[in-house]
């Protein structure tokens, strides 16, 4: 099943609660929450207090993407704040296996994200421990970027690796995904779609409906 993960990085924080309700009512599955520390990536964004606040009023699956150095320091805090899935960057972890193990020990699903230039072989010996791999289709740190075309072949290669290693994982994509190009990443093998501006700009409900229409032909 193809799942949609609207990214609140593109939301209007004056009406965030209302926008999250619209996302829920339109049947999106996940809420994608980018956490940035100003070190691993240039920007600074949300932390535990925001997640804890919106957790009180939402039943969506919270897909927390940690773009931070040494994320192992924060796993328990984000679990307590309300995360359901925690994804960390292999580039930011000194001990990736230990970090993934801690996420799972806390009862959460574990994902690993790869920047556009990071090779897939960095996952070779850990892929069967994962629930999800996040392929960044832009360089992380800012919203509103255009998808890097070369990442489409990386998604295909990730799908092939998952089949070859018999890894039961979701393949998530994040960066520049719009209704007009989502077919490309779906055809490549992605099954969790992160989108910010294409969900939050304009009519949120209608935008989600349009994404879901695109998904239908792949939900076989």
mmCIF file of N, CA and C in Angstrom, residues 100-220:
data_model
loop_
_atom_site.group_PDB
_atom_site.id
_atom_site.type_symbol
_atom_site.label_atom_id
_atom_site.label_comp_id
_atom_site.label_asym_id
_atom_site.label_seq_id
_atom_site.Cartn_x
_atom_site.Cartn_y
_atom_site.Cartn_z
ATOM 1 N N UNK A 100 19.983 2.208 15.761
ATOM 2 C CA UNK A 100 18.794 1.487 15.297
ATOM 3 C C UNK A 100 18.277 0.557 16.390
ATOM 4 N N UNK A 101 19.178 -0.117 17.063
ATOM 5 C CA UNK A 101 18.771 -1.022 18.148
ATOM 6 C C UNK A 101 18.042 -0.267 19.247
ATOM 7 N N UNK A 102 18.517 0.923 19.594
ATOM 8 C CA UNK A 102 17.870 1.711 20.643
ATOM 9 C C UNK A 102 16.475 2.154 20.217
ATOM 10 N N UNK A 103 16.323 2.535 18.966
ATOM 11 C CA UNK A 103 14.991 2.914 18.476
ATOM 12 C C UNK A 103 14.026 1.752 18.650
ATOM 13 N N UNK A 104 14.441 0.560 18.262
ATOM 14 C CA UNK A 104 13.554 -0.603 18.324
ATOM 15 C C UNK A 104 13.325 -1.053 19.765
ATOM 16 N N UNK A 105 14.343 -0.899 20.602
ATOM 17 C CA UNK A 105 14.166 -1.227 22.026
ATOM 18 C C UNK A 105 13.110 -0.349 22.676
ATOM 19 N N UNK A 106 12.912 0.840 22.136
ATOM 20 C CA UNK A 106 11.896 1.756 22.650
ATOM 21 C C UNK A 106 10.531 1.542 22.007
ATOM 22 N N UNK A 107 10.395 0.462 21.256
ATOM 23 C CA UNK A 107 9.096 0.101 20.700
ATOM 24 C C UNK A 107 8.687 0.883 19.473
ATOM 25 N N UNK A 108 9.645 1.501 18.796
ATOM 26 C CA UNK A 108 9.352 2.323 17.626
ATOM 27 C C UNK A 108 9.860 1.644 16.361
ATOM 28 N N UNK A 109 9.310 2.047 15.230
ATOM 29 C CA UNK A 109 9.859 1.608 13.953
ATOM 30 C C UNK A 109 11.102 2.434 13.643
ATOM 31 N N UNK A 110 12.067 1.786 12.987
ATOM 32 C CA UNK A 110 13.367 2.418 12.755
ATOM 33 C C UNK A 110 13.640 2.565 11.270
ATOM 34 N N UNK A 111 14.093 3.759 10.901
ATOM 35 C CA UNK A 111 14.466 4.011 9.517
ATOM 36 C C UNK A 111 15.839 4.632 9.428
ATOM 37 N N UNK A 112 16.439 4.489 8.252
ATOM 38 C CA UNK A 112 17.710 5.151 7.961
ATOM 39 C C UNK A 112 17.535 5.978 6.700
ATOM 40 N N UNK A 113 18.014 7.217 6.751
ATOM 41 C CA UNK A 113 17.960 8.123 5.608
ATOM 42 C C UNK A 113 19.328 8.223 4.951
ATOM 43 N N UNK A 114 19.295 8.377 3.632
ATOM 44 C CA UNK A 114 20.520 8.547 2.853
ATOM 45 C C UNK A 114 20.436 9.838 2.057
ATOM 46 N N UNK A 115 21.442 10.683 2.189
ATOM 47 C CA UNK A 115 21.534 11.869 1.352
ATOM 48 C C UNK A 115 21.755 11.466 -0.108
ATOM 49 N N UNK A 116 21.498 12.370 -1.051
ATOM 50 C CA UNK A 116 21.599 12.000 -2.473
ATOM 51 C C UNK A 116 22.931 11.385 -2.884
ATOM 52 N N UNK A 117 24.028 11.827 -2.299
ATOM 53 C CA UNK A 117 25.345 11.322 -2.719
ATOM 54 C C UNK A 117 25.836 10.135 -1.902
ATOM 55 N N UNK A 118 25.052 9.685 -0.917
ATOM 56 C CA UNK A 118 25.468 8.560 -0.072
ATOM 57 C C UNK A 118 25.112 7.240 -0.746
ATOM 58 N N UNK A 119 26.074 6.338 -0.933
ATOM 59 C CA UNK A 119 25.790 5.078 -1.636
ATOM 60 C C UNK A 119 24.948 4.120 -0.804
ATOM 61 N N UNK A 120 24.221 3.274 -1.512
ATOM 62 C CA UNK A 120 23.358 2.306 -0.839
ATOM 63 C C UNK A 120 24.147 1.249 -0.083
ATOM 64 N N UNK A 121 25.381 0.992 -0.466
ATOM 65 C CA UNK A 121 26.124 -0.084 0.199
ATOM 66 C C UNK A 121 26.384 0.203 1.671
ATOM 67 N N UNK A 122 26.137 1.433 2.111
ATOM 68 C CA UNK A 122 26.262 1.738 3.540
ATOM 69 C C UNK A 122 25.195 1.018 4.362
ATOM 70 N N UNK A 123 24.173 0.476 3.681
ATOM 71 C CA UNK A 123 23.085 -0.231 4.373
ATOM 72 C C UNK A 123 23.217 -1.746 4.295
ATOM 73 N N UNK A 124 24.196 -2.230 3.579
ATOM 74 C CA UNK A 124 24.288 -3.650 3.250
ATOM 75 C C UNK A 124 24.170 -4.557 4.470
ATOM 76 N N UNK A 125 24.786 -4.163 5.582
ATOM 77 C CA UNK A 125 24.838 -5.051 6.743
ATOM 78 C C UNK A 125 23.832 -4.689 7.830
ATOM 79 N N UNK A 126 22.926 -3.778 7.506
ATOM 80 C CA UNK A 126 21.931 -3.396 8.510
ATOM 81 C C UNK A 126 20.512 -3.413 7.960
ATOM 82 N N UNK A 127 20.363 -3.611 6.669
ATOM 83 C CA UNK A 127 19.063 -3.437 6.039
ATOM 84 C C UNK A 127 17.984 -4.335 6.637
ATOM 85 N N UNK A 128 18.344 -5.539 7.040
ATOM 86 C CA UNK A 128 17.330 -6.457 7.586
ATOM 87 C C UNK A 128 16.894 -6.071 8.997
ATOM 88 N N UNK A 129 17.580 -5.130 9.606
ATOM 89 C CA UNK A 129 17.172 -4.623 10.917
ATOM 90 C C UNK A 129 16.241 -3.418 10.804
ATOM 91 N N UNK A 130 16.002 -2.949 9.596
ATOM 92 C CA UNK A 130 15.258 -1.707 9.401
ATOM 93 C C UNK A 130 13.799 -1.958 9.056
ATOM 94 N N UNK A 131 12.990 -0.966 9.361
ATOM 95 C CA UNK A 131 11.596 -0.953 8.916
ATOM 96 C C UNK A 131 11.421 -0.072 7.688
ATOM 97 N N UNK A 132 12.323 0.878 7.514
ATOM 98 C CA UNK A 132 12.179 1.829 6.423
ATOM 99 C C UNK A 132 13.539 2.381 6.016
ATOM 100 N N UNK A 133 13.675 2.649 4.726
ATOM 101 C CA UNK A 133 14.812 3.412 4.206
ATOM 102 C C UNK A 133 14.253 4.661 3.545
ATOM 103 N N UNK A 134 14.814 5.805 3.909
ATOM 104 C CA UNK A 134 14.396 7.087 3.344
ATOM 105 C C UNK A 134 15.454 7.552 2.343
ATOM 106 N N UNK A 135 15.055 7.618 1.092
ATOM 107 C CA UNK A 135 15.933 8.131 0.045
ATOM 108 C C UNK A 135 15.667 9.624 -0.111
ATOM 109 N N UNK A 136 16.647 10.436 0.226
ATOM 110 C CA UNK A 136 16.512 11.875 0.031
ATOM 111 C C UNK A 136 16.660 12.186 -1.454
ATOM 112 N N UNK A 137 15.647 12.835 -2.008
ATOM 113 C CA UNK A 137 15.674 13.188 -3.428
ATOM 114 C C UNK A 137 16.054 14.655 -3.631
ATOM 115 N N UNK A 138 16.406 15.315 -2.528
ATOM 116 C CA UNK A 138 17.059 16.631 -2.533
ATOM 117 C C UNK A 138 18.109 16.602 -1.428
ATOM 118 N N UNK A 139 18.997 17.569 -1.420
ATOM 119 C CA UNK A 139 19.905 17.701 -0.282
ATOM 120 C C UNK A 139 19.134 18.286 0.890
ATOM 121 N N UNK A 140 19.227 17.679 2.068
ATOM 122 C CA UNK A 140 18.351 18.058 3.178
ATOM 123 C C UNK A 140 18.679 19.420 3.768
ATOM 124 N N UNK A 141 17.657 19.994 4.399
ATOM 125 C CA UNK A 141 17.864 21.241 5.123
ATOM 126 C C UNK A 141 16.885 22.331 4.794
ATOM 127 N N UNK A 142 16.300 22.288 3.601
ATOM 128 C CA UNK A 142 15.367 23.327 3.183
ATOM 129 C C UNK A 142 14.213 22.708 2.409
ATOM 130 N N UNK A 143 13.008 23.261 2.588
ATOM 131 C CA UNK A 143 11.867 22.838 1.800
ATOM 132 C C UNK A 143 11.840 23.546 0.464
ATOM 133 N N UNK A 144 10.950 23.077 -0.422
ATOM 134 C CA UNK A 144 10.718 23.762 -1.680
ATOM 135 C C UNK A 144 11.751 23.529 -2.761
ATOM 136 N N UNK A 145 12.622 22.518 -2.601
ATOM 137 C CA UNK A 145 13.633 22.236 -3.624
ATOM 138 C C UNK A 145 13.069 21.326 -4.717
ATOM 139 N N UNK A 146 13.764 21.264 -5.847
ATOM 140 C CA UNK A 146 13.369 20.388 -6.950
ATOM 141 C C UNK A 146 14.034 19.026 -6.811
ATOM 142 N N UNK A 147 13.297 17.989 -7.170
ATOM 143 C CA UNK A 147 13.810 16.627 -7.125
ATOM 144 C C UNK A 147 15.053 16.491 -8.006
ATOM 145 N N UNK A 148 16.066 15.803 -7.470
ATOM 146 C CA UNK A 148 17.294 15.528 -8.221
ATOM 147 C C UNK A 148 17.053 14.287 -9.083
ATOM 148 N N UNK A 149 17.041 14.410 -10.415
ATOM 149 C CA UNK A 149 16.672 13.277 -11.279
ATOM 150 C C UNK A 149 17.498 12.015 -11.050
ATOM 151 N N UNK A 150 18.774 12.167 -10.731
ATOM 152 C CA UNK A 150 19.641 10.996 -10.553
ATOM 153 C C UNK A 150 19.200 10.110 -9.400
ATOM 154 N N UNK A 151 18.398 10.645 -8.482
ATOM 155 C CA UNK A 151 17.962 9.833 -7.342
ATOM 156 C C UNK A 151 16.915 8.799 -7.739
ATOM 157 N N UNK A 152 16.310 8.936 -8.915
ATOM 158 C CA UNK A 152 15.312 7.953 -9.348
ATOM 159 C C UNK A 152 15.947 6.578 -9.529
ATOM 160 N N UNK A 153 17.136 6.526 -10.096
ATOM 161 C CA UNK A 153 17.817 5.235 -10.245
ATOM 162 C C UNK A 153 18.229 4.676 -8.889
ATOM 163 N N UNK A 154 18.489 5.553 -7.944
ATOM 164 C CA UNK A 154 18.843 5.105 -6.590
ATOM 165 C C UNK A 154 17.650 4.425 -5.928
ATOM 166 N N UNK A 155 16.456 4.956 -6.154
ATOM 167 C CA UNK A 155 15.248 4.321 -5.618
ATOM 168 C C UNK A 155 15.092 2.924 -6.211
ATOM 169 N N UNK A 156 15.293 2.803 -7.515
ATOM 170 C CA UNK A 156 15.208 1.495 -8.172
ATOM 171 C C UNK A 156 16.227 0.527 -7.584
ATOM 172 N N UNK A 157 17.438 0.995 -7.391
ATOM 173 C CA UNK A 157 18.486 0.143 -6.824
ATOM 174 C C UNK A 157 18.145 -0.268 -5.393
ATOM 175 N N UNK A 158 17.516 0.643 -4.644
ATOM 176 C CA UNK A 158 17.114 0.317 -3.279
ATOM 177 C C UNK A 158 16.060 -0.788 -3.284
ATOM 178 N N UNK A 159 15.118 -0.686 -4.208
ATOM 179 C CA UNK A 159 14.088 -1.718 -4.327
ATOM 180 C C UNK A 159 14.721 -3.066 -4.652
ATOM 181 N N UNK A 160 15.678 -3.063 -5.562
ATOM 182 C CA UNK A 160 16.365 -4.301 -5.925
ATOM 183 C C UNK A 160 17.142 -4.871 -4.744
ATOM 184 N N UNK A 161 17.790 -4.004 -3.961
ATOM 185 C CA UNK A 161 18.517 -4.473 -2.782
ATOM 186 C C UNK A 161 17.568 -5.100 -1.770
ATOM 187 N N UNK A 162 16.410 -4.484 -1.576
ATOM 188 C CA UNK A 162 15.432 -5.018 -0.625
ATOM 189 C C UNK A 162 14.970 -6.409 -1.049
ATOM 190 N N UNK A 163 14.741 -6.593 -2.340
ATOM 191 C CA UNK A 163 14.325 -7.903 -2.844
ATOM 192 C C UNK A 163 15.454 -8.917 -2.683
ATOM 193 N N UNK A 164 16.651 -8.507 -3.052
ATOM 194 C CA UNK A 164 17.807 -9.414 -2.995
ATOM 195 C C UNK A 164 18.111 -9.867 -1.577
ATOM 196 N N UNK A 165 17.981 -8.969 -0.612
ATOM 197 C CA UNK A 165 18.310 -9.288 0.780
ATOM 198 C C UNK A 165 17.105 -9.795 1.567
ATOM 199 N N UNK A 166 15.947 -9.873 0.891
ATOM 200 C CA UNK A 166 14.695 -10.297 1.529
ATOM 201 C C UNK A 166 14.369 -9.428 2.732
ATOM 202 N N UNK A 167 14.616 -8.137 2.573
ATOM 203 C CA UNK A 167 14.332 -7.175 3.645
ATOM 204 C C UNK A 167 12.913 -6.641 3.486
ATOM 205 N N UNK A 168 12.143 -6.746 4.544
ATOM 206 C CA UNK A 168 10.760 -6.252 4.526
ATOM 207 C C UNK A 168 10.759 -4.798 4.991
ATOM 208 N N UNK A 169 10.973 -3.890 4.050
ATOM 209 C CA UNK A 169 11.093 -2.475 4.392
ATOM 210 C C UNK A 169 10.175 -1.624 3.527
ATOM 211 N N UNK A 170 9.798 -0.474 4.078
ATOM 212 C CA UNK A 170 9.195 0.573 3.273
ATOM 213 C C UNK A 170 10.316 1.400 2.655
ATOM 214 N N UNK A 171 10.069 1.894 1.449
ATOM 215 C CA UNK A 171 11.002 2.814 0.801
ATOM 216 C C UNK A 171 10.318 4.170 0.718
ATOM 217 N N UNK A 172 10.823 5.092 1.518
ATOM 218 C CA UNK A 172 10.256 6.437 1.600
ATOM 219 C C UNK A 172 11.111 7.384 0.766
ATOM 220 N N UNK A 173 10.464 8.368 0.153
ATOM 221 C CA UNK A 173 11.194 9.389 -0.608
ATOM 222 C C UNK A 173 10.779 10.761 -0.109
ATOM 223 N N UNK A 174 11.744 11.668 -0.088
ATOM 224 C CA UNK A 174 11.506 12.998 0.472
ATOM 225 C C UNK A 174 12.317 14.029 -0.304
ATOM 226 N N UNK A 175 11.586 14.996 -0.892
ATOM 227 C CA UNK A 175 12.268 16.107 -1.532
ATOM 228 C C UNK A 175 11.780 16.376 -2.940
ATOM 229 N N UNK A 176 11.053 17.467 -3.115
ATOM 230 C CA UNK A 176 10.617 17.858 -4.446
ATOM 231 C C UNK A 176 9.536 16.988 -5.042
ATOM 232 N N UNK A 177 8.806 16.244 -4.196
ATOM 233 C CA UNK A 177 7.764 15.351 -4.705
ATOM 234 C C UNK A 177 6.467 16.134 -4.870
ATOM 235 N N UNK A 178 5.941 16.113 -6.088
ATOM 236 C CA UNK A 178 4.702 16.811 -6.412
ATOM 237 C C UNK A 178 3.739 15.852 -7.106
ATOM 238 N N UNK A 179 2.496 16.259 -7.216
ATOM 239 C CA UNK A 179 1.519 15.438 -7.922
ATOM 240 C C UNK A 179 1.979 15.196 -9.356
ATOM 241 N N UNK A 180 2.656 16.175 -9.935
ATOM 242 C CA UNK A 180 3.082 16.067 -11.331
ATOM 243 C C UNK A 180 4.247 15.104 -11.551
ATOM 244 N N UNK A 181 5.007 14.781 -10.509
ATOM 245 C CA UNK A 181 6.149 13.872 -10.704
ATOM 246 C C UNK A 181 6.110 12.639 -9.806
ATOM 247 N N UNK A 182 5.040 12.480 -9.039
ATOM 248 C CA UNK A 182 4.997 11.361 -8.091
ATOM 249 C C UNK A 182 5.010 10.017 -8.815
ATOM 250 N N UNK A 183 4.475 9.971 -10.044
ATOM 251 C CA UNK A 183 4.516 8.715 -10.799
ATOM 252 C C UNK A 183 5.944 8.209 -10.962
ATOM 253 N N UNK A 184 6.879 9.112 -11.130
ATOM 254 C CA UNK A 184 8.271 8.704 -11.359
ATOM 255 C C UNK A 184 8.843 7.954 -10.160
ATOM 256 N N UNK A 185 8.569 8.443 -8.952
ATOM 257 C CA UNK A 185 9.127 7.774 -7.768
ATOM 258 C C UNK A 185 8.351 6.505 -7.442
ATOM 259 N N UNK A 186 7.059 6.482 -7.762
ATOM 260 C CA UNK A 186 6.278 5.267 -7.545
ATOM 261 C C UNK A 186 6.732 4.168 -8.498
ATOM 262 N N UNK A 187 6.950 4.516 -9.745
ATOM 263 C CA UNK A 187 7.441 3.539 -10.720
ATOM 264 C C UNK A 187 8.826 3.022 -10.346
ATOM 265 N N UNK A 188 9.612 3.859 -9.704
ATOM 266 C CA UNK A 188 10.961 3.448 -9.289
ATOM 267 C C UNK A 188 10.930 2.492 -8.106
ATOM 268 N N UNK A 189 9.825 2.484 -7.339
ATOM 269 C CA UNK A 189 9.712 1.532 -6.237
ATOM 270 C C UNK A 189 9.404 2.107 -4.877
ATOM 271 N N UNK A 190 9.213 3.412 -4.775
ATOM 272 C CA UNK A 190 8.880 4.017 -3.475
ATOM 273 C C UNK A 190 7.449 3.680 -3.080
ATOM 274 N N UNK A 191 7.217 3.544 -1.769
ATOM 275 C CA UNK A 191 5.844 3.304 -1.310
ATOM 276 C C UNK A 191 5.431 4.195 -0.139
ATOM 277 N N UNK A 192 6.299 5.105 0.296
ATOM 278 C CA UNK A 192 5.924 6.140 1.267
ATOM 279 C C UNK A 192 6.384 7.470 0.675
ATOM 280 N N UNK A 193 5.427 8.366 0.477
ATOM 281 C CA UNK A 193 5.691 9.609 -0.236
ATOM 282 C C UNK A 193 5.591 10.787 0.721
ATOM 283 N N UNK A 194 6.706 11.486 0.900
ATOM 284 C CA UNK A 194 6.716 12.717 1.693
ATOM 285 C C UNK A 194 6.504 13.889 0.738
ATOM 286 N N UNK A 195 5.576 14.764 1.094
ATOM 287 C CA UNK A 195 5.364 15.968 0.292
ATOM 288 C C UNK A 195 4.949 17.103 1.206
ATOM 289 N N UNK A 196 5.537 18.270 0.973
ATOM 290 C CA UNK A 196 5.227 19.443 1.784
ATOM 291 C C UNK A 196 4.393 20.451 1.045
ATOM 292 N N UNK A 197 5.020 21.217 0.166
ATOM 293 C CA UNK A 197 4.307 22.305 -0.503
ATOM 294 C C UNK A 197 3.163 21.800 -1.365
ATOM 295 N N UNK A 198 3.295 20.624 -1.963
ATOM 296 C CA UNK A 198 2.226 20.116 -2.824
ATOM 297 C C UNK A 198 1.012 19.645 -2.037
ATOM 298 N N UNK A 199 1.166 19.473 -0.739
ATOM 299 C CA UNK A 199 0.017 19.189 0.125
ATOM 300 C C UNK A 199 -0.536 20.471 0.723
ATOM 301 N N UNK A 200 0.336 21.318 1.242
ATOM 302 C CA UNK A 200 -0.116 22.460 2.042
ATOM 303 C C UNK A 200 -0.458 23.701 1.221
ATOM 304 N N UNK A 201 0.036 23.806 -0.007
ATOM 305 C CA UNK A 201 -0.308 24.959 -0.835
ATOM 306 C C UNK A 201 -1.671 24.753 -1.481
ATOM 307 N N UNK A 202 -2.608 25.632 -1.175
ATOM 308 C CA UNK A 202 -3.944 25.506 -1.745
ATOM 309 C C UNK A 202 -4.855 24.678 -0.862
ATOM 310 N N UNK A 203 -5.710 23.886 -1.488
ATOM 311 C CA UNK A 203 -6.719 23.082 -0.793
ATOM 312 C C UNK A 203 -6.086 21.766 -0.345
ATOM 313 N N UNK A 204 -5.826 21.641 0.946
ATOM 314 C CA UNK A 204 -5.145 20.457 1.476
ATOM 315 C C UNK A 204 -5.917 19.182 1.165
ATOM 316 N N UNK A 205 -7.213 19.209 1.408
ATOM 317 C CA UNK A 205 -8.026 18.013 1.178
ATOM 318 C C UNK A 205 -7.967 17.586 -0.278
ATOM 319 N N UNK A 206 -8.146 18.532 -1.185
ATOM 320 C CA UNK A 206 -8.123 18.201 -2.612
ATOM 321 C C UNK A 206 -6.743 17.734 -3.050
ATOM 322 N N UNK A 207 -5.704 18.337 -2.506
ATOM 323 C CA UNK A 207 -4.346 17.905 -2.856
ATOM 324 C C UNK A 207 -4.105 16.455 -2.450
ATOM 325 N N UNK A 208 -4.580 16.084 -1.266
ATOM 326 C CA UNK A 208 -4.414 14.698 -0.815
ATOM 327 C C UNK A 208 -5.230 13.754 -1.688
ATOM 328 N N UNK A 209 -6.437 14.165 -2.052
ATOM 329 C CA UNK A 209 -7.264 13.361 -2.958
ATOM 330 C C UNK A 209 -6.525 13.110 -4.268
ATOM 331 N N UNK A 210 -5.871 14.141 -4.800
ATOM 332 C CA UNK A 210 -5.146 13.993 -6.062
ATOM 333 C C UNK A 210 -3.963 13.040 -5.915
ATOM 334 N N UNK A 211 -3.247 13.120 -4.795
ATOM 335 C CA UNK A 211 -2.171 12.157 -4.551
ATOM 336 C C UNK A 211 -2.731 10.740 -4.488
ATOM 337 N N UNK A 212 -3.833 10.575 -3.768
ATOM 338 C CA UNK A 212 -4.419 9.246 -3.596
ATOM 339 C C UNK A 212 -4.868 8.654 -4.934
ATOM 340 N N UNK A 213 -5.363 9.500 -5.818
ATOM 341 C CA UNK A 213 -5.736 9.019 -7.156
ATOM 342 C C UNK A 213 -4.520 8.451 -7.881
ATOM 343 N N UNK A 214 -3.403 9.142 -7.750
ATOM 344 C CA UNK A 214 -2.166 8.660 -8.366
ATOM 345 C C UNK A 214 -1.739 7.319 -7.775
ATOM 346 N N UNK A 215 -1.972 7.165 -6.469
ATOM 347 C CA UNK A 215 -1.529 5.951 -5.782
ATOM 348 C C UNK A 215 -2.316 4.716 -6.210
ATOM 349 N N UNK A 216 -3.580 4.906 -6.596
ATOM 350 C CA UNK A 216 -4.487 3.774 -6.789
ATOM 351 C C UNK A 216 -3.940 2.726 -7.753
ATOM 352 N N UNK A 217 -3.343 3.171 -8.855
ATOM 353 C CA UNK A 217 -2.886 2.205 -9.858
ATOM 354 C C UNK A 217 -1.690 1.386 -9.378
ATOM 355 N N UNK A 218 -1.040 1.839 -8.295
ATOM 356 C CA UNK A 218 0.119 1.116 -7.764
ATOM 357 C C UNK A 218 -0.243 0.255 -6.554
ATOM 358 N N UNK A 219 -1.461 0.412 -6.039
ATOM 359 C CA UNK A 219 -1.895 -0.356 -4.864
ATOM 360 C C UNK A 219 -2.521 -1.672 -5.298
ATOM 361 N N UNK A 220 -1.739 -2.514 -5.926
ATOM 362 C CA UNK A 220 -2.254 -3.798 -6.405
ATOM 363 C C UNK A 220 -1.701 -4.937 -5.552
#
